[in-house]
CSV table of C-alpha atoms and ligand atoms in Angstrom, one decimal:
chain,number,residue,atom,x,y,z
Z,1249,MET,CA,78.6,62.1,113.7
Z,1250,LEU,CA,82.6,62.0,114.7
Z,1251,ARG,CA,83.2,61.7,110.8
Z,1252,ARG,CA,80.9,64.7,110.1
Z,1253,ASN,CA,82.4,67.0,112.8
Z,1254,LEU,CA,86.0,66.0,110.9
Z,1255,VAL,CA,84.6,68.3,107.9
Z,1256,PHE,CA,83.0,70.7,109.5
Z,1257,VAL,CA,85.1,72.1,112.1
Z,1258,PRO,CA,88.2,72.9,110.1
Z,1259,ALA,CA,85.6,74.1,107.2
Z,1260,ALA,CA,84.6,76.3,110.0
Z,1261,ALA,CA,88.2,77.3,110.9
Z,1262,LEU,CA,88.3,78.1,107.3
Z,1263,LEU,CA,85.8,80.3,106.9
Z,1264,LEU,CA,86.5,82.2,110.2
Z,1265,SER,CA,90.6,82.7,109.7
Z,1266,GLY,CA,89.9,83.3,105.7
Z,1267,CYS,CA,88.3,87.1,106.5
Z,1268,THR,CA,91.1,88.3,104.7
Z,1269,VAL,CA,90.6,86.0,101.8
Z,1270,GLY,CA,89.1,88.2,99.0
Z,1271,GLN,CA,87.0,86.7,96.3
Z,1272,SER,CA,84.6,90.0,94.5
Z,1273,ALA,CA,84.8,91.3,91.3
Z,1274,LEU,CA,83.7,94.6,93.1
Z,1275,ASP,CA,87.0,94.2,95.3
Z,1276,VAL,CA,89.9,94.6,92.8
Z,1277,HIS,CA,93.4,94.5,93.2
Z,1278,GLY,CA,94.5,95.1,89.8
Z,1279,GLU,CA,94.5,96.8,86.6
Z,1280,ASN,CA,92.8,94.1,84.2
Z,1281,ALA,CA,90.2,93.5,87.3
Z,1282,ARG,CA,90.1,97.5,87.4
Z,1283,GLN,CA,89.3,97.5,84.0
Z,1284,LEU,CA,86.1,94.8,84.0
Z,1285,LEU,CA,84.8,96.8,87.3
Z,1286,ARG,CA,84.5,99.9,85.3
Z,1287,LEU,CA,82.6,97.9,82.2
Z,1288,ILE,CA,80.1,96.5,85.1
Z,1289,TRP,CA,79.7,100.3,86.9
Z,1290,ILE,CA,78.9,101.7,82.8
Z,1291,PHE,CA,77.2,98.4,82.0
Z,1292,SER,CA,74.8,98.8,85.2
Z,1293,GLY,CA,74.4,102.4,85.0
Z,1294,LEU,CA,73.1,102.8,81.4
Z,1295,SER,CA,71.2,99.8,82.2
Z,1296,LEU,CA,69.8,101.8,85.1
Z,1297,LEU,CA,69.0,105.0,83.7
Z,1298,ILE,CA,67.1,103.4,80.4
Z,1299,TRP,CA,65.2,101.3,82.8
Z,1300,LEU,CA,64.1,104.3,85.0
Z,1301,ALA,CA,63.5,106.2,80.9
Z,1302,VAL,CA,61.3,103.2,80.1
Z,1303,ILE,CA,59.3,102.8,83.8
Z,1304,GLY,CA,58.9,106.8,83.2
Z,1305,GLY,CA,57.1,106.8,80.2
Z,1306,LEU,CA,55.2,104.3,81.0
Z,1307,ALA,CA,53.4,105.8,83.9
Z,1308,LEU,CA,53.7,109.0,82.3
Z,1309,ALA,CA,51.1,107.1,79.3
Z,1310,LEU,CA,49.1,105.8,82.1
Z,1311,PHE,CA,48.8,108.9,83.6
Z,1312,ARG,CA,47.9,110.7,80.6
Z,1313,ASN,CA,45.2,108.2,79.3
Z,1314,ARG,CA,43.5,108.2,82.5
Z,1315,SER,CA,42.9,112.0,82.8
Z,1316,GLU,CA,41.9,112.2,79.2
Z,1317,PRO,CA,39.1,110.8,77.1
Z,1318,GLU,CA,39.8,108.3,74.6
Z,1319,ALA,CA,39.9,109.8,71.3
Z,1320,GLU,CA,42.3,109.1,67.5
Z,1321,PRO,CA,45.4,110.5,67.6
Z,1322,ASP,CA,45.5,113.3,64.7
Z,1323,GLU,CA,48.1,113.9,62.1
Z,1324,ARG,CA,50.3,115.9,64.7
Z,1325,GLY,CA,49.8,112.9,67.2
Z,1326,ARG,CA,51.0,110.5,64.9
Z,1327,ARG,CA,53.7,112.8,63.8
Z,1328,SER,CA,55.4,113.4,67.0
Z,1329,ALA,CA,55.0,109.3,67.9
Z,1330,SER,CA,57.1,108.5,64.6
Z,1331,ARG,CA,59.5,111.0,65.8
Z,1332,VAL,CA,59.7,109.6,69.7
Z,1333,VAL,CA,60.1,106.1,67.7
Z,1334,ALA,CA,62.6,107.2,65.6
Z,1335,VAL,CA,64.7,108.6,68.3
Z,1336,ALA,CA,64.4,105.9,70.6
Z,1337,THR,CA,65.7,103.9,67.5
Z,1338,GLY,CA,68.9,105.7,67.4
Z,1339,LEU,CA,69.6,105.9,71.3
Z,1340,THR,CA,69.3,102.1,70.9
Z,1341,ALA,CA,71.6,101.8,68.0
Z,1342,ILE,CA,74.2,104.7,69.3
Z,1343,ILE,CA,74.3,102.7,73.0
Z,1344,ILE,CA,74.5,99.2,71.7
Z,1345,ILE,CA,77.5,100.2,69.1
Z,1346,GLY,CA,78.9,102.3,71.9
Z,1347,LEU,CA,79.0,99.5,74.5
Z,1348,THR,CA,80.4,97.0,71.9
Z,1349,ALA,CA,83.2,99.8,71.6
Z,1350,LEU,CA,83.9,99.8,75.3
Z,1351,SER,CA,84.1,96.2,75.6
Z,1352,TYR,CA,86.5,95.9,72.4
Z,1353,VAL,CA,88.8,98.5,73.9
Z,1354,ALA,CA,88.8,96.8,77.2
Z,1355,ASP,CA,89.0,93.7,76.2
Z,1356,ARG,CA,92.1,94.4,73.7
Z,1357,SER,CA,94.0,96.7,76.6
Z,1358,LEU,CA,93.9,93.5,78.8
Z,1359,ALA,CA,96.3,91.4,76.5
Z,1360,SER,CA,98.4,93.9,76.2
Z,1361,TYR,CA,101.3,93.7,78.9
Z,1362,PRO,CA,104.6,94.1,76.8
Z,1363,ALA,CA,106.8,92.3,79.6
Z,1364,ARG,CA,105.3,89.0,81.8
Z,1365,PRO,CA,108.6,87.9,83.5
Z,1366,VAL,CA,106.9,85.1,85.4
Z,1367,THR,CA,105.1,82.6,84.0
Z,1368,ILE,CA,102.5,80.0,85.4
Z,1369,ARG,CA,101.4,77.0,83.6
Z,1370,ILE,CA,97.9,76.2,85.1
Z,1371,THR,CA,96.4,72.8,84.3
Z,1372,GLY,CA,92.2,72.5,85.4
Z,1373,ASN,CA,91.8,68.9,86.4
Z,1374,GLN,CA,88.7,67.0,87.7
Z,1375,TRP,CA,88.9,68.9,90.8
Z,1376,TRP,CA,92.4,70.5,91.8
Z,1377,TRP,CA,94.3,72.8,89.9
Z,1378,GLU,CA,98.0,72.1,88.9
Z,1379,VAL,CA,100.8,75.0,88.8
Z,1380,ARG,CA,103.4,74.8,87.4
Z,1381,TYR,CA,106.4,77.1,87.4
Z,1382,GLU,CA,108.6,77.8,84.3
Z,1383,SER,CA,111.7,78.7,84.0
Z,1384,PRO,CA,114.6,78.8,81.2
Z,1385,GLU,CA,116.8,77.0,84.1
Z,1386,PRO,CA,115.5,73.6,84.1
Z,1387,SER,CA,116.6,72.8,87.6
Z,1388,ARG,CA,114.3,75.8,88.7
Z,1389,THR,CA,110.8,74.4,87.1
Z,1390,LEU,CA,108.5,73.8,89.7
Z,1391,GLN,CA,105.5,71.7,90.3
Z,1392,SER,CA,102.7,72.8,92.9
Z,1393,ALA,CA,99.2,72.4,93.0
Z,1394,ASN,CA,96.0,74.6,94.1
Z,1395,GLU,CA,97.6,77.9,95.7
Z,1396,ILE,CA,99.8,79.9,93.3
Z,1397,HIS,CA,102.0,82.7,94.6
Z,1398,ILE,CA,102.5,85.6,92.5
Z,1399,PRO,CA,105.1,88.9,93.1
Z,1400,VAL,CA,103.4,91.8,93.4
Z,1401,GLY,CA,103.2,94.4,91.1
Z,1402,THR,CA,105.0,92.1,88.4
Z,1403,PRO,CA,102.9,90.9,85.3
Z,1404,VAL,CA,102.4,86.9,85.4
Z,1405,ARG,CA,101.7,85.4,82.5
Z,1406,LEU,CA,99.1,82.1,82.9
Z,1407,LYS,CA,99.7,79.4,80.3
Z,1408,LEU,CA,96.0,77.4,81.3
Z,1409,GLU,CA,95.2,73.9,79.7
Z,1410,SER,CA,93.4,71.4,80.5
Z,1411,THR,CA,93.5,67.4,80.1
Z,1412,ASP,CA,89.7,66.5,80.9
Z,1413,VAL,CA,86.6,68.8,80.3
Z,1414,ILE,CA,86.5,72.6,80.1
Z,1415,HIS,CA,87.0,74.9,82.9
Z,1416,SER,CA,87.5,78.5,83.7
Z,1417,PHE,CA,90.2,80.3,85.7
Z,1418,TRP,CA,88.5,83.1,88.2
Z,1419,VAL,CA,90.4,85.5,90.3
Z,1420,PRO,CA,87.5,87.9,90.3
Z,1421,SER,CA,89.9,90.4,92.2
Z,1422,LEU,CA,92.8,90.4,90.1
Z,1423,ALA,CA,91.4,89.3,86.6
Z,1424,GLY,CA,88.5,88.7,84.5
Z,1425,LYS,CA,87.3,84.7,83.8
Z,1426,GLU,CA,89.5,82.5,80.8
Z,1427,ASP,CA,88.7,79.4,80.3
Z,1428,LEU,CA,91.0,76.2,80.3
Z,1429,VAL,CA,89.8,74.0,77.2
Z,1430,PRO,CA,91.4,70.7,76.4
Z,1431,GLY,CA,93.6,70.4,73.0
Z,1432,ARG,CA,93.4,74.6,73.6
Z,1433,HIS,CA,96.5,77.0,74.7
Z,1434,ASN,CA,94.7,80.1,76.6
Z,1435,GLU,CA,96.7,83.3,78.3
Z,1436,LEU,CA,95.6,85.3,80.7
Z,1437,THR,CA,97.6,87.8,82.8
Z,1438,LEU,CA,97.7,88.6,86.5
Z,1439,LEU,CA,98.7,91.7,88.3
Z,1440,ALA,CA,98.5,92.2,92.2
Z,1441,GLU,CA,99.0,95.8,92.8
Z,1442,ARG,CA,99.6,94.8,96.5
Z,1443,PRO,CA,100.2,92.0,98.7
Z,1444,GLY,CA,96.8,89.7,99.9
Z,1445,ILE,CA,95.5,86.6,99.7
Z,1446,TYR,CA,93.1,86.3,96.7
Z,1447,ARG,CA,90.3,83.7,96.6
Z,1448,GLY,CA,89.4,82.0,92.9
Z,1449,GLN,CA,86.9,79.4,91.3
Z,1450,CYS,CA,86.4,77.6,89.0
Z,1451,ALA,CA,83.9,79.5,86.7
Z,1452,GLU,CA,82.9,76.6,84.3
Z,1453,PHE,CA,80.5,73.7,85.7
Z,1454,CYS,CA,83.0,70.8,85.1
Z,1455,GLY,CA,80.9,67.9,87.0
Z,1456,LEU,CA,80.1,67.4,90.0
Z,1457,GLN,CA,82.8,68.8,92.3
Z,1458,HIS,CA,82.8,72.4,90.4
Z,1459,ALA,CA,82.0,74.3,93.2
Z,1460,HIS,CA,84.4,73.1,95.3
Z,1461,MET,CA,87.4,73.8,92.6
Z,1462,ALA,CA,89.1,76.6,94.3
Z,1463,VAL,CA,92.1,78.2,93.9
Z,1464,LEU,CA,94.7,80.7,96.1
Z,1465,VAL,CA,96.3,83.3,94.7
Z,1466,ILE,CA,99.1,84.7,97.0
Z,1467,ALA,CA,100.4,87.7,96.0
Z,1468,GLU,CA,103.8,88.9,97.9
Z,1469,PRO,CA,106.9,91.6,97.8
Z,1470,GLN,CA,109.7,90.3,95.2
Z,1471,GLU,CA,111.9,88.8,97.3
Z,1472,GLU,CA,109.5,86.5,99.6
Z,1473,PHE,CA,108.3,85.7,96.6
Z,1474,GLN,CA,111.9,84.4,95.3
Z,1475,ALA,CA,112.4,82.9,99.2
Z,1476,TRP,CA,109.2,80.6,98.4
Z,1477,TRP,CA,110.4,79.9,95.2
Z,1478,ASP,CA,113.7,78.5,96.3
Z,1479,ARG,CA,112.2,77.0,99.6
Z,1480,GLN,CA,109.9,75.0,97.1
Z,1481,LEU,CA,112.8,73.6,95.0
Z,1482,ALA,CA,114.4,71.4,97.6
Z,1483,GLN,CA,113.2,68.6,97.9
Z,1484,ALA,CA,110.9,66.8,100.4
Z,1485,PRO,CA,112.2,67.5,104.1
Z,1486,GLU,CA,113.4,64.6,106.6
Z,1487,PRO,CA,110.1,63.5,108.9
Z,1488,PRO,CA,110.5,65.5,112.1
Z,1489,THR,CA,108.8,62.6,114.4
Z,1490,GLU,CA,108.6,59.1,115.2
Z,1491,GLU,CA,105.1,59.4,114.0
Z,1492,ALA,CA,106.0,61.0,110.7
Z,1493,VAL,CA,108.3,58.8,109.9
Z,1494,ARG,CA,106.3,55.9,110.2
Z,1495,GLY,CA,103.5,58.2,108.2
Z,1496,ARG,CA,106.5,58.3,105.3
Z,1497,THR,CA,106.7,54.7,105.5
Z,1498,THR,CA,103.1,53.8,105.2
Z,1499,PHE,CA,102.4,56.8,102.2
Z,1500,LEU,CA,105.5,54.9,100.4
Z,1501,SER,CA,104.7,51.4,100.9
Z,1502,GLY,CA,101.1,52.2,100.0
Z,1503,SER,CA,99.0,53.0,96.8
Z,1504,CYS,CA,99.2,57.0,97.4
Z,1505,ILE,CA,102.5,57.1,95.1
Z,1506,LEU,CA,100.6,56.1,92.4
Z,1507,CYS,CA,99.2,58.9,91.7
Z,1508,HIS,CA,101.3,61.6,94.2
Z,1509,THR,CA,105.1,62.7,93.8
Z,1510,VAL,CA,107.2,63.5,96.9
Z,1511,ARG,CA,110.6,64.5,95.7
Z,1512,GLY,CA,113.4,62.9,97.3
Z,1513,THR,CA,111.5,60.3,98.0
Z,1514,SER,CA,110.1,56.9,95.5
Z,1515,ALA,CA,106.6,58.5,95.6
Z,1516,GLY,CA,106.2,59.6,91.5
Z,1517,GLY,CA,102.4,59.4,90.6
Z,1518,LYS,CA,101.9,62.2,88.3
Z,1519,SER,CA,97.3,61.9,88.4
Z,1520,GLY,CA,97.3,63.7,91.8
Z,1521,PRO,CA,98.9,67.0,93.5
Z,1522,ASP,CA,102.4,67.2,93.8
Z,1523,LEU,CA,102.8,66.7,97.6
Z,1524,THR,CA,106.8,67.6,98.3
Z,1525,HIS,CA,105.5,70.5,100.2
Z,1526,VAL,CA,102.2,70.3,100.7
Z,1527,GLY,CA,102.2,70.9,104.1
Z,1528,SER,CA,102.9,74.6,103.2
Z,1529,ARG,CA,99.7,75.1,101.5
Z,1530,ARG,CA,97.3,77.2,103.6
Z,1531,THR,CA,94.1,74.5,102.1
Z,1532,ILE,CA,93.7,70.7,101.0
Z,1533,ALA,CA,91.6,69.5,98.6
Z,1534,ALA,CA,91.7,72.5,96.2
Z,1535,GLY,CA,90.6,74.7,99.2
Z,1536,ILE,CA,87.7,73.2,101.0
Z,1537,LEU,CA,89.4,72.0,103.9
Z,1538,PRO,CA,92.2,73.9,105.7
Z,1539,MET,CA,95.5,72.6,105.7
Z,1540,THR,CA,95.3,70.5,109.5
Z,1541,ARG,CA,96.8,67.2,110.8
Z,1542,ASP,CA,92.9,66.7,111.4
Z,1543,ALA,CA,91.7,67.8,108.2
Z,1544,LEU,CA,94.3,65.6,106.4
Z,1545,ALA,CA,92.9,62.5,108.0
Z,1546,THR,CA,90.0,63.5,107.3
Z,1547,TRP,CA,90.6,63.6,103.7
Z,1548,ILE,CA,92.5,60.2,103.6
Z,1549,ALA,CA,90.2,58.6,105.9
Z,1550,ASP,CA,87.2,59.8,103.6
Z,1551,PRO,CA,87.5,61.9,100.3
Z,1552,GLN,CA,84.4,60.4,99.1
Z,1553,GLY,CA,82.4,61.8,102.0
Z,1554,THR,CA,84.4,64.9,101.8
Z,1555,LYS,CA,84.1,65.5,98.0
Z,1556,PRO,CA,82.3,63.1,96.0
Z,1557,GLY,CA,83.0,62.1,93.0
Z,1558,ALA,CA,86.7,62.8,93.8
Z,1559,ASN,CA,89.5,60.8,91.8
Z,1560,MET,CA,91.0,60.2,95.4
Z,1561,PRO,CA,90.0,56.5,96.6
Z,1562,VAL,CA,89.6,55.2,99.9
Z,1563,SER,CA,93.0,53.9,101.2
Z,1564,ASP,CA,93.0,50.6,102.7
Z,1565,ILE,CA,95.3,51.5,105.8
Z,1566,ASN,CA,93.8,51.7,109.6
Z,1567,ALA,CA,93.3,54.5,111.3
Z,1568,GLY,CA,96.5,54.8,113.2
Z,1569,GLU,CA,98.3,54.6,110.3
Z,1570,ILE,CA,96.4,57.6,108.7
Z,1571,LYS,CA,97.4,59.8,111.5
Z,1572,ASP,CA,100.6,58.8,110.8
Z,1573,VAL,CA,100.4,59.7,107.3
Z,1574,ALA,CA,98.7,63.0,108.2
Z,1575,ALA,CA,101.6,63.9,110.7
Z,1576,TYR,CA,103.9,63.3,107.6
Z,1577,LEU,CA,102.1,65.2,105.9
Z,1578,GLU,CA,101.7,67.8,107.6
Z,1579,SER,CA,105.3,67.9,108.2
Z,1580,LEU,CA,106.2,68.4,104.9
Z,1581,LYS,CA,106.5,72.3,104.7
L,2309,LIG,CU1,86.7,73.3,87.3
L,2309,LIG,CU2,84.3,73.8,87.5
């Protein structure tokens, strides 16, 4: 019961605090998403008109048949029926060709950003996102996870890759979907027109925890973005409390370091998310728990209860040590 509460309370807190976090293709904040929304309205509007026309024609036929005695259609009736069929066929062809052309034009213009000053490589994993900021200066290359910061008003180039199965990157308010395919290199451009937190979600079934593979995109003014990047480049801060110092010792002497990196310590594992500044992120476990000490403890104590099938194993440390490690990780701002 306690365990369930530990999961439920943070999840509820996240939901309540997440009122400003949007995930809707109808609430657009970028040109890429706006073009897609335009297509959604045109396709839906046209489909509605066609549906009304078909239902209207059907109603008319039913009504006429009831009031008139049944009779074989004469030559004139047959000719007018053929005309109706010919017009309907012509209209159908024109509509299909028109909609295809519209999608093609939208697709072309989505791919046509002349300059994209920021490049981020995103790798899909079962079930989290590795986020790597690329820079011509190797010392400014940065590794993070599950949370993407971008500057407002600047087109950002996303290089999308996968190490295991096919995932799909989708932040509906900013852009359309793009698959991450093992062995392939796909690209997508993100452009946020105003600051905000935009929620995204893996949009291709990728296994047991597909629904728990969320991503947050945080769009902020250029100076804030640069300051964030500079802060993230720093090595992990020293633990501020005795509890956190104990937590670091436990963390570094246990199995955590086999999968996780904390820059500035001996932890250099690569198969799990980089934890150097995990405390500065808003969520853990790919968006399913808020970043709080309790949620961290819950996650470490029972990862399989929170996210069955995840690669995070149950650790063999005791409850007191789990609290220490949670305090340490929370302090990694
Ligand atoms: Cu990754 Cu669905």
